[in-house]
Amino acid sequence: MIARRIRRAVSNFGFALAILALISPAILFFLWMLSLSLKTEVDNMAFPPVFIPNTITFDNFIDVFRKNDFVRYGINSIIVSFSATGIALLLGVPAGFGIAKSKATRSAALIMIARVTPGLSYLIPLFLIFQWLELTGTLTPLVITHVVITLPIVVWVMIGFFEGLPAELEEAALVDGATIWQAFRYVALPLARPGITVATILAFIFSWNNFIFGVVLAGRTTRTLPVAIYNVLTFEQVSWGPLAAAALIVTAPVLVLTLLMQKEIVAGLTAGGVKGG
Amino acid sequence: MSLSLTVTRAVASRRARTRNYARNYWPFVIPAGIVVAAIIVLPWAFTLFMSVHEWRIGSDLEFVGLANYRHMLTDERFLWSIVRTLYFTVLATLLPMVLGIAAAVCFHRRFPLRGLARTIFIMPMMATPVAVALVWTMMFHPQLGVLNYLLTSAGLPPFAWSYSAATVIPTLVMVETWQWTPLVMLIVLGGLASLPEEPYEAARLDGASAWQMFRHISLPLVWPHIIVALVIRAIDAIKAFDTIFVISNGGPGTASETMNIYLYLQAFSYYNMGYASAIVVVFFVLILMVSLVLFSVRQKSA
């Protein structure tokens, strides 16, 4: 009896260690990132490294905003990600409904090809087209290319959700004389609200994180945040504190969103295996 | 997941054909269809067109037939980039698969604070890849980096990380594994969660061990999910760009120059748009081949 209890305690302890081993790489990494961003330059360049800051300073964060036009890059990021997500929702939610209801397998396969295609392969033709249209240097090319990421995510998540909805409700509406549009607008759409939330969050995050489109298409004034921090590295040379602070500023919105919306994010990612780029 | 869903959808659509309302729904799809055609299909056609042309900024478009494709066969830098891509892809697929499956088994069990632990575990894949890559770069610094400090204080020799040709790809694989193991975990966890309880109860009555239950019940049943995770991971590994671009930028020398990085250089550093387009076509064919091979594996085992 006691032997069994001991064995169970040992196995539980082993399991706790396994979980700790699984999550510690993430915890240690983000703690180190935070530590770098809160330390003075002296502490950051010290060897052996200083783990817990001797003095906590916010100078690095102030530096990021003073030396660079980070506010503008932030606004660029917000405009691009919100527009690309909005456009994707506007087009993708009805499309997901149409594909789910008409069981149009082939169009679903097309979406899948968009998931497989490397981002660079869109960039060469679109880069040339934008040059000919003289759109480079504005945010328009960025918004358009980000739709390449957001639209497949939205369509994919929405197909899954509309397929999961019971067909009886809409059929009842149709029998009562509603048009298909009304059945969509007043029956299916309100029911699919959780799906729309999932699609919005995922599309927004993957648009926010995107780097490859911005690094090619953005000019000096149209950089998004990921492009901007990359340029901080290359042009200002290694000054660790401000760099870590900038990295934290860029990724903080996404991390906070992940913490707040973890259930939706997990549901969406599990069902779709989506990832942009 | 996407591919497997497509297959089940194909089956479902055959069944539903008897009462087909399909035509009524096309107006819902058309706007998205037009946009997809404009920003996804049109660029593809354009890439094919460009791949048989020579074009540099400031000069005219010139038809060169298959010259771009023939050039690839003799372009050693390109051929090496394929080798490196495969090397990177094999490692950056297998490691996250093994760890991801193990993690899924752990997270499938109920324990206190499971939700929080799972959220922390998926943080690396949600965080902005460029931001993460920059912090890794600081950690890899040979003299001042925290990783070499930890190694030397544990009595181990320092490691060159991304600063030496021999170690750069394993280092990038480590970052990729850290970042994308969570996606494998989530897909496999989704599979485990959908399994029925009965086989386990029966096995427990027969006195099966935890490992036996995993090996003979869980593994065969979640196999389709594992294959889907494998395909997604392999494709993402072939396409890996942000991490490599920021941490090593293909270097030192060309030691970590994968196809995607080489493609980027040809297109946007040397502005060889024709040649780069031809590489895109080959790259895409490679990706399709890998997905097809992995799926035939699935067909055979299922």
XYZ file of C-alpha atoms in Angstrom:
579
model
C 0.000 0.000 0.000
C 2.707 2.425 1.050
C 4.964 1.158 -1.700
C 2.283 1.969 -4.249
C 1.796 5.434 -2.827
C 5.522 6.081 -3.023
C 5.618 4.816 -6.585
C 2.782 7.143 -7.516
C 4.489 10.106 -5.841
C 7.707 9.357 -7.716
C 5.895 9.103 -11.039
C 4.014 12.344 -10.387
C 7.264 14.047 -9.525
C 8.828 12.737 -12.731
C 5.860 14.000 -14.694
C 6.140 17.449 -13.107
C 9.816 17.495 -14.075
C 8.910 16.560 -17.652
C 6.419 19.427 -17.880
C 8.990 21.786 -16.395
C 11.553 20.599 -18.948
C 9.041 21.242 -21.733
C 8.164 24.783 -20.769
C 11.466 26.014 -19.353
C 13.083 26.807 -22.745
C 10.233 29.221 -23.437
C 10.219 30.714 -19.925
C 14.002 31.181 -19.762
C 14.124 32.701 -23.232
C 11.463 35.322 -22.570
C 12.860 36.106 -19.105
C 16.295 36.678 -20.634
C 14.727 38.933 -23.263
C 13.040 40.919 -20.504
C 16.244 41.040 -18.482
C 18.253 42.372 -21.464
C 15.713 45.090 -22.083
C 15.674 46.293 -18.459
C 19.439 46.372 -17.852
C 21.935 49.152 -18.345
C 24.501 48.817 -21.125
C 27.193 48.071 -18.520
C 25.197 45.150 -17.128
C 24.400 43.861 -20.612
C 28.045 43.783 -21.680
C 29.280 42.286 -18.407
C 30.891 38.875 -18.307
C 29.821 36.737 -16.534
C 26.355 37.908 -17.602
C 24.130 39.680 -15.104
C 20.910 37.713 -14.773
C 18.929 39.905 -12.405
C 19.479 43.601 -13.195
C 21.481 45.549 -10.590
C 19.399 48.579 -11.400
C 16.237 48.339 -13.420
C 16.157 50.983 -16.113
C 13.578 51.934 -18.706
C 16.129 53.946 -20.671
C 16.285 51.259 -23.347
C 12.596 51.662 -24.107
C 12.871 55.450 -24.128
C 15.885 55.116 -26.420
C 13.942 53.026 -28.923
C 11.344 55.735 -29.343
C 13.775 58.652 -29.251
C 16.363 57.408 -31.711
C 13.973 55.812 -34.179
C 10.649 56.621 -35.655
C 9.141 53.678 -33.819
C 5.780 55.361 -33.357
C 5.392 55.638 -37.100
C 6.439 52.020 -37.653
C 3.945 50.997 -35.008
C 1.199 52.908 -36.779
C 2.246 51.319 -40.083
C 2.028 47.874 -38.523
C -1.381 48.627 -37.071
C -2.727 49.988 -40.382
C -1.378 47.059 -42.406
C -2.470 44.289 -40.048
C -5.905 45.751 -39.363
C -6.617 46.441 -43.045
C -5.382 43.046 -44.186
C -7.422 41.298 -41.485
C -10.513 43.405 -42.237
C -10.358 42.747 -45.969
C -9.805 39.051 -45.335
C -12.855 38.884 -43.051
C -15.038 40.770 -45.502
C -14.140 38.413 -48.343
C -13.282 35.249 -46.479
C -16.271 34.779 -44.175
C -18.849 34.665 -47.021
C -16.447 32.542 -49.069
C -16.048 30.074 -46.214
C -19.842 29.908 -45.978
C -20.262 29.370 -49.713
C -17.567 26.699 -49.894
C -18.850 24.861 -46.825
C -22.456 24.857 -48.015
C -21.830 23.961 -51.636
C -19.129 21.466 -50.595
C -16.825 22.887 -53.239
C -13.784 20.720 -52.543
C -11.671 22.091 -55.323
C -11.712 25.665 -54.086
C -10.655 24.356 -50.696
C -7.690 22.676 -52.363
C -6.723 26.019 -53.882
C -6.600 27.543 -50.414
C -4.369 24.690 -49.360
C -1.952 25.469 -52.180
C -1.750 29.015 -50.849
C -0.698 27.521 -47.511
C 2.071 25.478 -49.131
C 3.495 28.182 -51.389
C 6.571 30.015 -50.106
C 5.984 33.721 -49.509
C 8.893 34.714 -51.735
C 7.183 33.271 -54.787
C 4.400 35.850 -54.539
C 6.904 38.575 -53.960
C 8.807 38.533 -57.241
C 5.776 39.059 -59.495
C 3.983 41.373 -57.063
C 7.147 43.435 -56.556
C 7.392 43.980 -60.325
C 3.680 44.724 -60.669
C 3.815 47.275 -57.848
C 6.797 48.934 -59.478
C 4.975 49.249 -62.774
C 1.921 50.629 -60.987
C 4.225 52.998 -59.056
C 2.782 51.911 -55.740
C 6.126 51.290 -54.011
C 6.703 53.641 -51.110
C 3.070 53.486 -49.994
C 1.391 51.103 -47.590
C -0.924 49.703 -50.296
C 1.472 46.961 -51.511
C 1.949 45.814 -47.927
C -1.769 45.602 -47.267
C -2.333 43.698 -50.519
C 0.446 41.192 -49.887
C -0.658 40.659 -46.309
C -4.055 39.628 -47.648
C -2.161 36.702 -49.220
C -1.561 35.553 -45.635
C -4.800 36.528 -43.956
C -7.353 35.451 -46.570
C -6.427 31.733 -46.654
C -6.418 31.649 -42.830
C -9.879 33.216 -42.598
C -11.381 31.050 -45.362
C -9.868 27.915 -43.869
C -11.060 28.534 -40.319
C -14.517 29.603 -41.517
C -15.045 26.530 -43.728
C -14.472 24.397 -40.658
C -16.873 26.407 -38.541
C -19.692 26.625 -41.075
C -19.416 22.888 -41.719
C -19.825 22.289 -38.018
C -23.052 24.314 -37.799
C -26.315 22.352 -37.916
C -27.853 22.765 -41.378
C -31.439 22.540 -40.028
C -31.615 26.142 -38.826
C -30.765 27.621 -42.193
C -32.974 25.183 -44.011
C -35.825 26.205 -41.745
C -35.162 29.845 -42.632
C -35.073 28.994 -46.333
C -38.323 27.043 -46.114
C -39.888 30.078 -44.428
C -39.044 32.093 -47.518
C -35.784 33.742 -46.542
C -33.247 34.355 -49.302
C -29.876 32.651 -49.035
C -28.357 36.017 -48.195
C -30.801 36.464 -45.308
C -30.128 32.935 -44.088
C -26.419 33.773 -44.092
C -26.778 37.199 -42.532
C -29.328 36.418 -39.804
C -28.848 32.718 -39.087
C -25.373 31.469 -39.997
C -23.361 34.611 -39.257
C -24.468 35.108 -35.636
C -23.898 31.411 -34.949
C -20.415 31.557 -36.441
C -19.248 34.382 -34.201
C -16.773 32.188 -32.255
C -15.280 31.096 -35.560
C -14.930 34.688 -36.697
C -13.119 35.509 -33.448
C -10.642 32.684 -34.010
C -10.098 33.682 -37.646
C -9.573 37.332 -36.708
C -7.006 36.616 -34.012
C -4.978 34.210 -36.122
C -5.052 36.378 -39.240
C -4.033 39.422 -37.213
C -1.144 37.677 -35.450
C 0.326 36.157 -38.593
C 0.030 39.443 -40.428
C 1.633 41.318 -37.526
C 4.538 38.863 -37.387
C 5.196 38.882 -41.113
C 8.643 40.008 -42.088
C 9.390 38.818 -45.600
C 6.857 41.011 -47.434
C 7.845 44.121 -45.541
C 11.574 43.649 -45.969
C 11.137 43.681 -49.748
C 8.256 46.084 -50.248
C 8.580 48.658 -47.461
C 10.420 51.916 -48.006
C 12.036 54.059 -45.311
C 8.743 55.477 -44.132
C 6.528 52.449 -44.676
C 8.389 49.905 -42.544
C 6.338 47.705 -40.321
C 7.670 46.876 -36.848
C 9.401 43.556 -37.670
C 11.245 45.240 -40.553
C 12.095 48.219 -38.372
C 13.773 46.143 -35.632
C 15.758 44.262 -38.250
C 17.050 47.588 -39.506
C 17.876 48.719 -35.975
C 20.214 45.748 -35.792
C 21.938 46.313 -39.099
C 22.315 50.062 -39.067
C 22.877 50.951 -35.466
C 25.118 48.043 -34.586
C 24.953 46.000 -31.494
C 23.589 47.834 -28.545
C 21.812 45.058 -26.760
C 19.537 46.876 -24.366
C 17.608 48.972 -26.887
C 17.538 46.063 -29.332
C 15.962 43.730 -26.781
C 13.559 46.500 -25.760
C 12.551 46.996 -29.405
C 12.086 43.244 -29.881
C 9.911 43.146 -26.785
C 7.778 46.078 -27.966
C 7.169 44.361 -31.314
C 6.215 41.005 -29.925
C 4.431 42.099 -26.726
C 1.013 42.671 -28.370
C 1.093 39.153 -29.792
C 2.160 37.572 -26.515
C -0.536 39.414 -24.577
C -3.123 38.366 -27.172
C -1.939 34.754 -26.863
C -2.317 34.861 -23.079
C -5.788 36.391 -23.226
C -7.131 34.328 -26.096
C -5.297 31.047 -25.611
C -8.419 28.898 -25.913
C -9.430 30.397 -29.273
C -5.882 30.292 -30.611
C -5.385 26.673 -29.641
C -8.741 25.740 -31.192
C -7.910 27.480 -34.454
C -4.393 26.139 -34.758
C -5.390 22.596 -33.862
C -8.111 22.530 -36.474
C -6.323 24.203 -39.304
C -2.599 23.820 -38.929
C -2.504 27.363 -40.220
C 0.562 29.496 -40.375
C 1.183 32.366 -42.705
C 4.124 33.181 -44.899
C -4.943 18.915 -41.271
C -5.750 20.866 -44.367
C -4.949 18.046 -46.741
C -6.787 15.405 -44.781
C -9.842 17.633 -44.570
C -9.777 18.052 -48.314
C -9.931 14.312 -48.739
C -12.848 13.864 -46.360
C -14.558 16.741 -48.088
C -14.170 15.035 -51.449
C -15.926 11.984 -50.068
C -18.633 14.063 -48.447
C -19.321 16.004 -51.616
C -19.929 12.824 -53.596
C -22.559 11.815 -51.082
C -24.276 15.179 -51.139
C -24.543 15.437 -54.891
C -28.047 13.992 -54.845
C -29.511 17.210 -53.472
C -27.269 19.860 -54.821
C -27.896 23.481 -53.899
C -24.361 24.311 -54.945
C -25.219 26.802 -57.621
C -27.075 29.017 -55.182
C -23.969 29.694 -53.184
C -21.529 30.922 -55.793
C -22.125 34.651 -55.157
C -20.620 34.197 -51.702
C -17.403 32.827 -53.102
C -16.937 35.123 -56.101
C -15.434 38.210 -54.394
C -12.835 36.128 -52.580
C -12.303 34.126 -55.755
C -11.476 37.258 -57.725
C -9.013 38.433 -55.081
C -7.385 35.002 -54.846
C -7.079 34.943 -58.630
C -5.514 38.406 -58.634
C -3.013 38.029 -55.809
C -2.322 34.291 -55.766
C -3.046 32.718 -59.168
C -1.953 35.635 -61.359
C 1.473 35.895 -59.678
C 1.908 32.196 -60.355
C 1.229 32.604 -64.060
C 3.527 35.615 -64.071
C 6.303 33.640 -62.359
C 6.083 30.918 -65.026
C 6.234 33.612 -67.696
C 9.208 35.335 -66.075
C 11.088 32.065 -65.622
C 11.629 31.767 -69.381
C 12.765 35.383 -69.675
C 15.816 37.383 -68.773
C 15.114 40.689 -67.123
C 17.226 43.112 -65.140
C 16.141 46.518 -63.952
C 16.776 49.063 -66.677
C 16.863 46.646 -69.601
C 14.253 45.033 -71.798
C 12.515 41.751 -71.238
C 14.196 39.080 -73.305
C 12.866 35.590 -74.078
C 15.520 32.993 -73.253
C 13.565 29.730 -73.318
C 14.799 27.190 -70.808
C 18.191 28.864 -70.329
C 17.377 29.817 -66.735
C 16.535 26.225 -65.905
C 19.657 24.934 -67.643
C 21.754 27.450 -65.740
C 20.560 25.945 -62.462
C 22.116 22.575 -63.325
C 25.559 24.139 -63.534
C 25.112 26.707 -60.759
C 27.051 25.101 -57.930
C 25.905 27.635 -55.394
C 22.312 26.715 -56.213
C 22.958 22.967 -56.058
C 24.639 23.341 -52.682
C 21.672 25.347 -51.457
C 19.455 22.329 -52.231
C 21.737 20.060 -50.207
C 21.686 22.512 -47.290
C 17.916 22.878 -47.512
C 17.479 19.110 -47.296
C 19.955 18.830 -44.416
C 18.190 21.599 -42.519
C 14.722 20.252 -43.362
C 15.400 16.675 -42.213
C 16.755 17.841 -38.847
C 14.210 20.622 -38.376
C 11.406 18.141 -39.084
C 12.501 15.122 -37.054
C 13.447 16.943 -33.838
C 10.196 18.920 -33.523
C 8.223 15.779 -34.423
C 9.780 13.655 -31.675
C 9.587 16.414 -29.062
C 6.134 17.522 -30.223
C 4.663 14.020 -29.916
C 6.205 13.600 -26.457
C 4.867 17.001 -25.421
C 1.401 16.146 -26.737
C 1.342 12.966 -24.638
C 2.307 15.021 -21.555
C -0.250 17.747 -22.200
C -2.951 15.159 -22.851
C -2.811 14.167 -19.180
C -4.780 16.301 -16.757
C -2.716 18.242 -14.231
C -3.023 21.508 -12.286
C -2.334 24.691 -14.285
C -2.393 22.733 -17.542
C -3.919 25.645 -19.477
C -1.216 28.039 -18.338
C 1.575 25.557 -19.047
C 0.192 24.933 -22.538
C -0.023 28.664 -23.221
C 3.599 29.165 -22.166
C 4.582 26.216 -24.327
C 3.014 27.713 -27.472
C 4.451 31.218 -26.841
C 7.542 30.599 -29.020
C 5.445 29.915 -32.118
C 3.228 32.961 -31.595
C 6.026 35.458 -30.884
C 7.258 37.592 -33.781
C 9.970 35.459 -35.463
C 12.253 38.409 -36.223
C 12.174 39.667 -32.636
C 12.884 36.188 -31.343
C 15.708 35.649 -33.832
C 17.390 38.899 -32.746
C 17.413 37.828 -29.114
C 18.834 34.422 -30.084
C 21.579 36.222 -31.999
C 22.570 38.040 -28.814
C 22.547 34.767 -26.892
C 24.813 33.141 -29.499
C 27.528 35.795 -29.182
C 30.782 33.797 -28.745
C 32.314 36.010 -26.022
C 29.429 37.845 -24.367
C 26.563 35.475 -25.098
C 24.734 33.881 -22.219
C 24.763 30.408 -23.810
C 28.540 30.096 -23.881
C 28.658 31.357 -20.313
C 26.267 28.593 -19.289
C 28.296 25.990 -21.204
C 31.611 27.030 -19.673
C 30.219 27.236 -16.157
C 28.953 23.685 -16.607
C 32.518 22.709 -17.479
C 31.847 22.292 -21.196
C 33.869 23.872 -24.001
C 32.321 26.983 -25.608
C 30.383 26.481 -28.834
C 30.676 28.580 -31.995
C 26.873 28.599 -32.567
C 25.964 30.595 -35.671
C 29.492 31.952 -36.045
C 31.103 28.902 -37.626
C 30.298 27.082 -40.862
C 30.215 23.685 -39.162
C 27.764 24.624 -36.418
C 25.496 27.175 -38.033
C 22.879 24.784 -39.436
C 22.510 22.734 -36.216
C 22.167 26.050 -34.370
C 19.421 27.214 -36.721
C 17.732 23.824 -36.344
C 17.746 24.351 -32.578
C 15.989 27.718 -32.934
C 13.510 26.265 -35.415
C 12.814 23.362 -33.046
C 12.295 25.716 -30.120
C 9.882 27.735 -32.226
C 7.823 25.096 -34.051
C 7.616 22.082 -31.736
C 4.425 23.646 -30.317
C 2.596 23.402 -33.664
C 3.341 19.661 -33.872
C 2.239 19.330 -30.251
C -1.077 21.102 -30.926
C -1.952 18.992 -33.977
C -1.095 15.700 -32.239
C -2.853 16.843 -29.055
C -5.959 17.496 -31.154
C -5.691 13.906 -32.363
C -5.266 12.472 -28.874
C -8.234 14.463 -27.600
C -10.499 12.923 -30.257
C -9.655 9.305 -29.312
C -12.316 7.061 -27.737
C -11.885 5.868 -24.122
C -12.911 2.207 -24.605
C -9.680 0.693 -25.976
C -7.767 2.095 -23.015
C -10.226 0.697 -20.503
C -10.006 -2.717 -22.131
C -6.213 -2.562 -22.205
C -6.063 -1.501 -18.564
C -8.217 -4.477 -17.595
C -5.762 -6.700 -19.450
C -2.925 -5.169 -17.419
C -1.197 -3.224 -20.196
C 1.535 -0.757 -19.212
C 1.398 2.936 -20.098
C 4.045 2.454 -22.765
C 2.178 -0.510 -24.281
C -1.022 1.517 -24.417
C 0.814 4.380 -26.097
C 2.612 2.100 -28.552
C -0.344 -0.100 -29.516
C -3.398 2.136 -29.095
C -2.536 5.860 -29.153
C 0.142 5.741 -31.811
C -1.820 3.836 -34.495
C -4.960 5.887 -33.820
C -3.306 9.314 -33.975
C -1.088 8.276 -36.878
C -3.098 10.343 -39.422
C -2.627 13.426 -37.238
C 1.074 12.693 -36.909
C 1.401 12.486 -40.690
C -0.446 15.778 -41.118
C 1.865 17.390 -38.565
C 4.837 15.861 -40.381
C 3.765 17.285 -43.743
C 3.112 20.738 -42.310
C 6.411 20.738 -40.415
C 8.412 19.556 -43.409
C 6.889 22.198 -45.681
C 7.466 24.953 -43.133
C 11.059 23.806 -42.632
C 11.762 23.910 -46.369
C 10.272 27.404 -46.458
C 12.095 28.646 -43.337
C 13.256 32.183 -43.962
C 12.949 34.721 -41.142
C 15.109 32.877 -38.633
C 17.899 32.062 -41.081
C 17.817 35.500 -42.668
C 18.124 37.338 -39.350
C 20.470 35.029 -37.445
C 23.022 34.092 -40.105
C 21.832 35.690 -43.357
C 23.076 32.591 -45.187
C 26.514 32.834 -43.602
C 29.205 32.485 -42.523
C 30.182 32.532 -46.196
C 27.415 30.475 -47.744
C 27.310 27.844 -44.993
C 23.609 28.313 -44.215
C 22.408 29.529 -47.604
C 19.252 27.515 -48.181
C 17.170 27.668 -51.373
C 14.899 30.324 -49.917
C 17.829 32.570 -48.941
C 19.539 32.068 -52.314
C 16.265 32.847 -54.013
C 15.961 36.052 -52.038
C 19.504 37.096 -52.951
C 18.999 36.386 -56.657
C 15.729 38.302 -56.749
C 16.277 41.244 -54.441
C 20.038 41.682 -54.123
C 21.182 40.820 -57.653
C 17.811 41.564 -59.289
C 18.021 38.504 -61.550
C 14.238 38.295 -61.766
C 14.140 35.718 -64.571
C 16.553 33.331 -62.890
C 14.908 33.827 -59.500
C 11.508 33.022 -61.020
C 12.883 29.778 -62.442
C 14.221 28.909 -58.974
C 10.773 29.633 -57.513
C 9.240 27.129 -59.930
C 11.767 24.422 -58.987
C 11.364 25.282 -55.302
C 7.615 24.894 -55.522
C 7.903 21.580 -57.362
C 10.231 20.368 -54.596
C 7.713 21.358 -51.935
C 4.893 19.589 -53.783
C 7.018 16.467 -54.184
C 7.825 16.357 -50.488
C 4.159 16.707 -49.570
C 3.160 13.981 -52.045
C 5.846 11.582 -50.807
C 4.795 12.117 -47.208
C 1.175 11.570 -48.141
C 1.860 8.328 -49.973
C 3.520 7.192 -46.752
C 0.265 7.914 -45.049
C -1.799 6.025 -47.629
C 0.384 2.941 -47.245
C 0.320 2.911 -43.479
C -3.366 3.710 -43.069
